Amino acid sequence: AVRWGQNWGIPLYRWEAMEQDGFSWWQRRIRKLTDVFQIFRIDHILGFYRLYAFPWRPVRNREFLTLSHEEAAARTGGNLPGFKPRADDTGERRAANLED
């Protein structure tokens, strides 16, 4: 990664697949934002047109730091807005988290 830069493990948008259903995911996302905010901005719009991506899938891409609520609070100085621990190991959620 030193040669290539930071890899945050964020998947690329599959624009062709999104176009097939009329970009419904984006429409739902924007609608949800308007439920919460009166005004918002799309920051870094160039990210939609000029994406920086790694030419491989990192070996450690799905590695997560498992912390308890107390450990997370200690590492963030107690700043855990809206933190709601929940089981992520149910079959449905696990399948969603592992989708490519």
Tab-separated table of N, CA and C in Angstrom:
chain	number	residue	atom	x	y	z
A	1	ALA	N	0.818	-1.197	0.000
A	1	ALA	CA	0.000	0.000	0.000
A	1	ALA	C	0.860	1.258	0.000
A	2	VAL	N	2.101	1.161	0.471
A	2	VAL	CA	2.955	2.345	0.497
A	2	VAL	C	3.114	2.901	-0.914
A	3	ARG	N	3.309	2.031	-1.875
A	3	ARG	CA	3.483	2.478	-3.257
A	3	ARG	C	2.190	3.044	-3.832
A	4	TRP	N	1.067	2.481	-3.437
A	4	TRP	CA	-0.212	2.816	-4.057
A	4	TRP	C	-1.024	3.838	-3.279
A	5	GLY	N	-0.763	4.032	-2.020
A	5	GLY	CA	-1.557	4.954	-1.214
A	5	GLY	C	-2.462	4.207	-0.250
A	6	GLN	N	-3.352	4.929	0.384
A	6	GLN	CA	-4.248	4.334	1.370
A	6	GLN	C	-5.303	3.466	0.704
A	7	ASN	N	-5.603	2.361	1.354
A	7	ASN	CA	-6.703	1.518	0.898
A	7	ASN	C	-7.697	1.403	2.036
A	8	TRP	N	-8.852	1.987	1.878
A	8	TRP	CA	-9.864	1.967	2.925
A	8	TRP	C	-10.838	0.818	2.751
A	9	GLY	N	-10.633	-0.011	1.734
A	9	GLY	CA	-11.492	-1.164	1.533
A	9	GLY	C	-12.891	-0.832	1.055
A	10	ILE	N	-13.069	0.337	0.490
A	10	ILE	CA	-14.392	0.748	0.020
A	10	ILE	C	-14.592	0.190	-1.387
A	11	PRO	N	-15.669	-0.553	-1.607
A	11	PRO	CA	-15.875	-1.124	-2.940
A	11	PRO	C	-16.246	-0.058	-3.964
A	12	LEU	N	-15.921	-0.336	-5.206
A	12	LEU	CA	-16.284	0.576	-6.288
A	12	LEU	C	-17.766	0.440	-6.601
A	13	TYR	N	-18.371	1.522	-7.039
A	13	TYR	CA	-19.769	1.464	-7.471
A	13	TYR	C	-19.863	0.650	-8.754
A	14	ARG	N	-20.898	-0.134	-8.859
A	14	ARG	CA	-21.169	-0.890	-10.083
A	14	ARG	C	-22.247	-0.126	-10.848
A	15	TRP	N	-21.801	0.888	-11.571
A	15	TRP	CA	-22.732	1.805	-12.225
A	15	TRP	C	-23.657	1.102	-13.208
A	16	GLU	N	-23.145	0.130	-13.953
A	16	GLU	CA	-23.987	-0.574	-14.928
A	16	GLU	C	-25.127	-1.304	-14.223
A	17	ALA	N	-24.825	-1.955	-13.103
A	17	ALA	CA	-25.863	-2.669	-12.348
A	17	ALA	C	-26.863	-1.689	-11.752
A	18	MET	N	-26.384	-0.559	-11.247
A	18	MET	CA	-27.281	0.438	-10.662
A	18	MET	C	-28.199	1.047	-11.718
A	19	GLU	N	-27.669	1.218	-12.899
A	19	GLU	CA	-28.470	1.799	-13.979
A	19	GLU	C	-29.637	0.887	-14.361
A	20	GLN	N	-29.465	-0.411	-14.225
A	20	GLN	CA	-30.510	-1.365	-14.614
A	20	GLN	C	-31.805	-1.175	-13.835
A	21	ASP	N	-31.710	-0.718	-12.590
A	21	ASP	CA	-32.944	-0.480	-11.820
A	21	ASP	C	-33.201	1.006	-11.610
A	22	GLY	N	-32.661	1.824	-12.502
A	22	GLY	CA	-32.920	3.260	-12.441
A	22	GLY	C	-32.253	3.956	-11.269
A	23	PHE	N	-31.115	3.424	-10.830
A	23	PHE	CA	-30.360	4.008	-9.719
A	23	PHE	C	-31.198	4.088	-8.446
A	24	SER	N	-32.010	3.065	-8.193
A	24	SER	CA	-32.915	3.086	-7.034
A	24	SER	C	-32.160	3.188	-5.712
A	25	TRP	N	-30.969	2.584	-5.626
A	25	TRP	CA	-30.193	2.677	-4.379
A	25	TRP	C	-29.866	4.135	-4.074
A	26	TRP	N	-29.430	4.869	-5.101
A	26	TRP	CA	-29.114	6.283	-4.902
A	26	TRP	C	-30.367	7.076	-4.554
A	27	GLN	N	-31.473	6.778	-5.180
A	27	GLN	CA	-32.716	7.485	-4.877
A	27	GLN	C	-33.139	7.246	-3.428
A	28	ARG	N	-33.051	6.005	-2.977
A	28	ARG	CA	-33.392	5.705	-1.572
A	28	ARG	C	-32.439	6.415	-0.619
A	29	ARG	N	-31.178	6.430	-0.972
A	29	ARG	CA	-30.177	7.079	-0.115
A	29	ARG	C	-30.453	8.579	0.021
A	30	ILE	N	-30.703	9.245	-1.089
A	30	ILE	CA	-30.994	10.681	-1.065
A	30	ILE	C	-32.300	10.951	-0.327
A	31	ARG	N	-33.317	10.125	-0.562
A	31	ARG	CA	-34.594	10.290	0.147
A	31	ARG	C	-34.395	10.184	1.659
A	32	LYS	N	-33.586	9.237	2.094
A	32	LYS	CA	-33.313	9.066	3.522
A	32	LYS	C	-32.592	10.292	4.076
A	33	LEU	N	-31.668	10.840	3.316
A	33	LEU	CA	-30.977	12.051	3.758
A	33	LEU	C	-31.951	13.207	3.943
A	34	THR	N	-32.926	13.327	3.045
A	34	THR	CA	-33.889	14.424	3.177
A	34	THR	C	-34.823	14.216	4.367
A	35	ASP	N	-34.936	12.987	4.865
A	35	ASP	CA	-35.693	12.744	6.102
A	35	ASP	C	-34.974	13.322	7.310
A	36	VAL	N	-33.662	13.389	7.212
A	36	VAL	CA	-32.842	13.781	8.361
A	36	VAL	C	-32.351	15.224	8.264
A	37	PHE	N	-31.995	15.655	7.065
A	37	PHE	CA	-31.387	16.973	6.889
A	37	PHE	C	-32.236	17.848	5.978
A	38	GLN	N	-32.249	19.146	6.272
A	38	GLN	CA	-32.930	20.101	5.398
A	38	GLN	C	-32.045	20.492	4.224
A	39	ILE	N	-30.758	20.487	4.469
A	39	ILE	CA	-29.811	20.843	3.418
A	39	ILE	C	-28.585	19.951	3.578
A	40	PHE	N	-28.033	19.528	2.487
A	40	PHE	CA	-26.815	18.733	2.522
A	40	PHE	C	-26.054	18.967	1.232
A	41	ARG	N	-24.807	18.580	1.247
A	41	ARG	CA	-24.013	18.781	0.039
A	41	ARG	C	-23.341	17.469	-0.344
A	42	ILE	N	-23.111	17.323	-1.604
A	42	ILE	CA	-22.344	16.185	-2.092
A	42	ILE	C	-20.902	16.653	-2.148
A	43	ASP	N	-20.116	16.147	-1.241
A	43	ASP	CA	-18.729	16.555	-1.129
A	43	ASP	C	-17.867	15.679	-2.038
A	44	HIS	N	-16.920	16.265	-2.634
A	44	HIS	CA	-15.964	15.558	-3.491
A	44	HIS	C	-16.671	14.870	-4.659
A	45	ILE	N	-17.410	15.639	-5.410
A	45	ILE	CA	-18.181	15.117	-6.538
A	45	ILE	C	-17.292	14.457	-7.586
A	46	LEU	N	-16.040	14.866	-7.676
A	46	LEU	CA	-15.152	14.249	-8.660
A	46	LEU	C	-14.954	12.766	-8.396
A	47	GLY	N	-15.214	12.341	-7.160
A	47	GLY	CA	-15.111	10.927	-6.840
A	47	GLY	C	-16.067	10.063	-7.632
A	48	PHE	N	-17.120	10.663	-8.163
A	48	PHE	CA	-18.042	9.909	-9.006
A	48	PHE	C	-17.468	9.691	-10.404
A	49	TYR	N	-16.597	10.571	-10.830
A	49	TYR	CA	-16.114	10.545	-12.203
A	49	TYR	C	-14.675	10.069	-12.340
A	50	ARG	N	-13.876	10.326	-11.327
A	50	ARG	CA	-12.470	9.921	-11.354
A	50	ARG	C	-12.179	9.120	-10.098
A	51	LEU	N	-12.396	7.849	-10.150
A	51	LEU	CA	-12.188	7.004	-8.983
A	51	LEU	C	-10.760	6.493	-8.932
A	52	TYR	N	-10.222	6.461	-7.738
A	52	TYR	CA	-8.908	5.879	-7.508
A	52	TYR	C	-9.144	4.498	-6.929
A	53	ALA	N	-8.635	3.485	-7.559
A	53	ALA	CA	-8.875	2.124	-7.089
A	53	ALA	C	-7.594	1.303	-7.177
A	54	PHE	N	-7.476	0.354	-6.284
A	54	PHE	CA	-6.362	-0.580	-6.331
A	54	PHE	C	-6.635	-1.621	-7.416
A	55	PRO	N	-5.619	-2.079	-8.113
A	55	PRO	CA	-5.825	-3.075	-9.159
A	55	PRO	C	-5.927	-4.505	-8.626
A	56	TRP	N	-6.093	-4.676	-7.326
A	56	TRP	CA	-6.240	-5.993	-6.722
A	56	TRP	C	-7.140	-5.881	-5.498
A	57	ARG	N	-7.621	-7.010	-5.024
A	57	ARG	CA	-8.401	-7.039	-3.788
A	57	ARG	C	-7.430	-7.381	-2.660
A	58	PRO	N	-7.275	-6.504	-1.679
A	58	PRO	CA	-6.304	-6.734	-0.610
A	58	PRO	C	-6.607	-8.005	0.187
A	59	VAL	N	-5.567	-8.682	0.610
A	59	VAL	CA	-5.708	-9.902	1.401
A	59	VAL	C	-6.407	-9.602	2.723
A	60	ARG	N	-6.088	-8.482	3.343
A	60	ARG	CA	-6.638	-8.144	4.654
A	60	ARG	C	-7.838	-7.211	4.554
A	61	ASN	N	-8.535	-7.202	3.447
A	61	ASN	CA	-9.618	-6.257	3.219
A	61	ASN	C	-10.765	-6.411	4.206
A	62	ARG	N	-11.024	-7.622	4.658
A	62	ARG	CA	-12.169	-7.869	5.542
A	62	ARG	C	-11.749	-8.020	6.991
A	63	GLU	N	-10.670	-7.412	7.357
A	63	GLU	CA	-10.180	-7.513	8.720
A	63	GLU	C	-10.761	-6.377	9.550
A	64	PHE	N	-11.376	-6.729	10.664
A	64	PHE	CA	-11.993	-5.732	11.523
A	64	PHE	C	-11.418	-5.838	12.926
A	65	LEU	N	-11.415	-4.745	13.620
A	65	LEU	CA	-10.978	-4.711	15.001
A	65	LEU	C	-12.197	-4.934	15.881
A	66	THR	N	-12.231	-6.046	16.591
A	66	THR	CA	-13.364	-6.377	17.441
A	66	THR	C	-13.172	-5.717	18.801
A	67	LEU	N	-14.054	-4.794	19.124
A	67	LEU	CA	-13.984	-4.093	20.406
A	67	LEU	C	-15.326	-4.165	21.107
A	68	SER	N	-15.272	-4.219	22.425
A	68	SER	CA	-16.505	-4.099	23.201
A	68	SER	C	-16.889	-2.623	23.238
A	69	HIS	N	-18.087	-2.344	23.715
A	69	HIS	CA	-18.537	-0.957	23.843
A	69	HIS	C	-17.549	-0.161	24.701
A	70	GLU	N	-17.107	-0.763	25.797
A	70	GLU	CA	-16.185	-0.077	26.713
A	70	GLU	C	-14.832	0.186	26.048
A	71	GLU	N	-14.322	-0.796	25.300
A	71	GLU	CA	-13.041	-0.614	24.617
A	71	GLU	C	-13.138	0.463	23.536
A	72	ALA	N	-14.236	0.476	22.805
A	72	ALA	CA	-14.423	1.499	21.774
A	72	ALA	C	-14.509	2.878	22.413
A	73	ALA	N	-15.228	2.981	23.521
A	73	ALA	CA	-15.341	4.262	24.225
A	73	ALA	C	-13.981	4.723	24.722
A	74	ALA	N	-13.178	3.807	25.226
A	74	ALA	CA	-11.849	4.163	25.721
A	74	ALA	C	-10.960	4.669	24.586
A	75	ARG	N	-11.042	4.052	23.431
A	75	ARG	CA	-10.200	4.449	22.296
A	75	ARG	C	-10.643	5.755	21.658
A	76	THR	N	-11.899	6.124	21.812
A	76	THR	CA	-12.407	7.347	21.190
A	76	THR	C	-12.634	8.464	22.195
A	77	GLY	N	-12.164	8.282	23.409
A	77	GLY	CA	-12.371	9.304	24.430
A	77	GLY	C	-13.831	9.438	24.822
A	78	GLY	N	-14.609	8.377	24.641
A	78	GLY	CA	-16.017	8.397	25.018
A	78	GLY	C	-16.939	8.961	23.955
A	79	ASN	N	-16.408	9.336	22.801
A	79	ASN	CA	-17.230	9.916	21.730
A	79	ASN	C	-17.811	8.817	20.848
A	80	LEU	N	-18.978	8.314	21.219
A	80	LEU	CA	-19.634	7.254	20.459
A	80	LEU	C	-21.062	7.662	20.130
A	81	PRO	N	-21.253	8.688	19.322
A	81	PRO	CA	-22.623	9.116	19.024
A	81	PRO	C	-23.390	8.042	18.270
A	82	GLY	N	-24.528	7.696	18.790
A	82	GLY	CA	-25.399	6.740	18.120
A	82	GLY	C	-24.869	5.326	18.070
A	83	PHE	N	-23.902	4.989	18.896
A	83	PHE	CA	-23.332	3.646	18.885
A	83	PHE	C	-24.320	2.674	19.497
A	84	LYS	N	-24.761	1.715	18.686
A	84	LYS	CA	-25.703	0.704	19.158
A	84	LYS	C	-25.156	-0.660	18.790
A	85	PRO	N	-24.530	-1.330	19.746
A	85	PRO	CA	-23.990	-2.651	19.419
A	85	PRO	C	-25.110	-3.606	19.027
A	86	ARG	N	-24.843	-4.465	18.065
A	86	ARG	CA	-25.825	-5.465	17.655
A	86	ARG	C	-25.085	-6.665	17.083
A	87	ALA	N	-25.771	-7.766	17.102
A	87	ALA	CA	-25.180	-8.981	16.549
A	87	ALA	C	-25.075	-8.839	15.041
A	88	ASP	N	-23.896	-9.058	14.522
A	88	ASP	CA	-23.698	-8.970	13.082
A	88	ASP	C	-23.452	-10.346	12.487
A	89	ASP	N	-23.627	-11.359	13.318
A	89	ASP	CA	-23.294	-12.697	12.861
A	89	ASP	C	-24.511	-13.539	12.489
A	90	THR	N	-25.673	-12.887	12.349
A	90	THR	CA	-26.829	-13.633	11.874
A	90	THR	C	-26.596	-13.992	10.410
A	91	GLY	N	-27.225	-15.041	9.956
A	91	GLY	CA	-26.999	-15.497	8.584
A	91	GLY	C	-27.224	-14.426	7.542
A	92	GLU	N	-28.345	-13.717	7.658
A	92	GLU	CA	-28.674	-12.687	6.670
A	92	GLU	C	-27.668	-11.541	6.697
A	93	ARG	N	-27.350	-11.049	7.877
A	93	ARG	CA	-26.399	-9.930	7.981
A	93	ARG	C	-25.006	-10.365	7.558
A	94	ARG	N	-24.604	-11.551	7.963
A	94	ARG	CA	-23.277	-12.030	7.583
A	94	ARG	C	-23.168	-12.122	6.059
A	95	ALA	N	-24.188	-12.654	5.412
A	95	ALA	CA	-24.173	-12.763	3.949
A	95	ALA	C	-24.071	-11.386	3.311
A	96	ALA	N	-24.802	-10.413	3.844
A	96	ALA	CA	-24.757	-9.050	3.298
A	96	ALA	C	-23.377	-8.438	3.482
A	97	ASN	N	-22.757	-8.674	4.621
A	97	ASN	CA	-21.438	-8.103	4.883
A	97	ASN	C	-20.345	-8.727	4.022
A	98	LEU	N	-20.555	-9.953	3.588
A	98	LEU	CA	-19.529	-10.641	2.812
A	98	LEU	C	-19.737	-10.542	1.312
A	99	GLU	N	-20.826	-9.893	0.884
A	99	GLU	CA	-21.079	-9.753	-0.550
A	99	GLU	C	-19.976	-8.954	-1.216
A	100	ASP	N	-19.681	-9.327	-2.423
A	100	ASP	CA	-18.666	-8.579	-3.195
A	100	ASP	C	-19.320	-7.481	-3.972
